[in-house]
Amino acid sequence: MLTWLVSTSLKLRVVVVALCVVLMVYGVRATRTAPLDVFPEFAPPKVEIQTEAPGLSTEEVESLISMPLENALNGTPGLKTLRSKSVLGLSSVVLLFEEGTNLHIVRQFVQERVSAEAARLPTVARPPVILQPLSSLSRVMKIGVSSKTLSQRDLTVLAMWTIRPKLMSVPGVANVAMWGQRDKQFQVLVDPDRLRAHGVTLEQVVRAAGDATVLDAGGFVDTPNQRLAIRHLSAIVEPEDLARSVVDFRDGTPIRLGDVADVVIGSPPPIGDAIINDGPGLLLIVEKQPEGNTLEVTRRVEAALEALRPGLKDVDVDPTIFRPATFIERALNNLSHALFIGCGLVVVILIVFLFDWRTALISLTAIPLSLMAAVVVLTLSGATINTMVLAGLVIALGEVVDDAIIDVENIVRRLRLARATGSTESPFQIVLAASLEVRSAVVYASLIVMLVFVPVFFLDGIAGSFFRPLALAYILAILASLLVALIVTPALSLILLTGRASHRSEAPISRGLRRMYGALLPKFVGRPGMSVIVLLAAFLLAGAATTRLGREFLPEFQETDFLMHFLERPGTSIEAMDRMTVLASRELRAIPGVRNFGSHIGRAEVADEVYGPNFTELWISIDDTVDYASTVARIQAAMDGYPGMSCDVQTYLKERSKEV
């Protein structure tokens, strides 16, 4: 098999070179369109059901809603973990499934069970909602919306009917959660004294207000020639219209709502709030679907916001409060630089040691061809290009060139030997024999290196989700380098080296190292005991050094986006959390390098954050030009200045991985 492979590549050497060019061109195009993200999908399949129950306490939510739903969902096929969280007015039930479970199928199972149980929930509870499936790193962007001229209620109307629908239409967006929402509603503020004076009951007021605002079917009227639909057009547009609604009659005189109550426009009691750069506003959190391309979704969201900008007069829209695409772009740029620097170092080493540009060129072709082949296979399989995949390719960088060097060195040696002995063999036969001579060493060495990473595929949980893409990228690159050494290297050697091998001399550095090795080798060969002692000493020193190394699942990423959690005592009001958040905003924004500030308090409707009003999450971003360590220390010192309150400072990647 290998003999046929090598001989065929030599016969079709021009075709082999042409196919290599095609692979590089296709690979470059594939990398430009490949989905990019920070990490692979590492969270287990998850389904979350939220049920709003306005007015119910935490204990009532748990006993009347969460527990019945848990009982109904227990036993769902593939279920691994079932847990719930109950807060004031909201129940959240989370189901975690076995790795590899088809999420769309289990969502159907969950939907059937929830639908059957929903009819038995309290009447005060709204219909349960199954949240959209989200990516492991669900946050794509946090957008601050504020205005100096518009109220928070007007901003809510603008965001609800203009901004959010536009963002939800962006491909890849799963949900847009809104904190600080203030819905517009008519409020009837009843005066008990005026009620008694007119002899009207509260029940009559409630019925009159409801009848005045209800929209119902009007039916139709049949005529000899037509059937005419009857529309019910509400006359209630302003508070004054509702105030004119009749509650009762006294001696033929109508008693109106305005006679017993004040009718105003207001908002329902808030379940959460948002602070944008020291003031009130809205915080829109854009969440993406699983396997979504973070960079592509981010660009589309930014394009949608730019299209809306002409209609957002007097509204300040800040899409940079949290933008993970910035970190991805910087991380990929740094890894690309590391890859190019590594390639440059390999070029220098090959030229210095091989001392011939042709052999160096043949060896170097293994690097781009192997890495590009691995990327093409990954993109064709639907994989996401992330930092773990790139890390696997960077680790493989030093290995992919080894097979080609072994092959080309042996070919050069055999060509030189044939020239020196006056052999009549054709260059084709010499190159073929030289390649087959080392094929076993090349294949075995590559297989051994690949086998080292095979156990990584058997890791489970979050560790397996993180490191399997790294191992896969590494193995694909090594496998591609093996094929390059067996197919491309002999073909290029036959094209570039035949007739020129005799002119190649040994590199000066190789001669110097050979002399040093020749002087040391006899000493160790003649004293095997000393060799064993040196080996054991090196092993013990390495083992001792590893005990002093820190142990952490993920390295410290220099993210420029930070989040902090404020957790106060249960029962703390939203107004109190607003005041503390504004103080923290002013203190944090005074730190040099802090660009902007955004925070959300409590919770939002249909969002994956399930907390009471006593919880605040603060987000800031810093310039990448400031001193990172000192700026982080100042942020931590500012947060430590709030005694009696639980507070932490961390980055989103670390917080999310810990949460999972």
mmCIF file with all atom_site columns, C-alpha atoms in Angstrom, residues 21-32 372-373 375-376:
data_model
loop_
_atom_site.group_PDB
_atom_site.id
_atom_site.type_symbol
_atom_site.label_atom_id
_atom_site.label_alt_id
_atom_site.label_comp_id
_atom_site.label_asym_id
_atom_site.label_entity_id
_atom_site.label_seq_id
_atom_site.pdbx_PDB_ins_code
_atom_site.Cartn_x
_atom_site.Cartn_y
_atom_site.Cartn_z
_atom_site.occupancy
_atom_site.B_iso_or_equiv
_atom_site.pdbx_formal_charge
_atom_site.auth_seq_id
_atom_site.auth_comp_id
_atom_site.auth_asym_id
_atom_site.auth_atom_id
_atom_site.pdbx_PDB_model_num
ATOM 1  C CA . VAL A 1 21  ? -1.886  24.454 -4.586 1.00 0.00 ? 21  VAL A CA 1
ATOM 2  C CA . VAL A 1 22  ? -5.624  23.704 -4.812 1.00 0.00 ? 22  VAL A CA 1
ATOM 3  C CA . LEU A 1 23  ? -5.635  22.589 -1.165 1.00 0.00 ? 23  LEU A CA 1
ATOM 4  C CA . MET A 1 24  ? -3.973  25.820 -0.049 1.00 0.00 ? 24  MET A CA 1
ATOM 5  C CA . VAL A 1 25  ? -6.363  28.015 -2.048 1.00 0.00 ? 25  VAL A CA 1
ATOM 6  C CA . TYR A 1 26  ? -9.428  26.140 -0.795 1.00 0.00 ? 26  TYR A CA 1
ATOM 7  C CA . GLY A 1 27  ? -8.068  26.140 2.759  1.00 0.00 ? 27  GLY A CA 1
ATOM 8  C CA . VAL A 1 28  ? -7.590  29.901 2.768  1.00 0.00 ? 28  VAL A CA 1
ATOM 9  C CA . ARG A 1 29  ? -11.179 30.381 1.595  1.00 0.00 ? 29  ARG A CA 1
ATOM 10 C CA . ALA A 1 30  ? -12.469 27.901 4.172  1.00 0.00 ? 30  ALA A CA 1
ATOM 11 C CA . THR A 1 31  ? -10.690 29.624 7.059  1.00 0.00 ? 31  THR A CA 1
ATOM 12 C CA . ARG A 1 32  ? -12.218 32.976 6.123  1.00 0.00 ? 32  ARG A CA 1
ATOM 13 C CA . MET A 1 372 ? -4.357  23.685 6.226  1.00 0.00 ? 372 MET A CA 1
ATOM 14 C CA . ALA A 1 373 ? -5.452  20.089 5.649  1.00 0.00 ? 373 ALA A CA 1
ATOM 15 C CA . VAL A 1 375 ? -8.418  23.054 9.144  1.00 0.00 ? 375 VAL A CA 1
ATOM 16 C CA . VAL A 1 376 ? -10.206 21.918 5.971  1.00 0.00 ? 376 VAL A CA 1
#
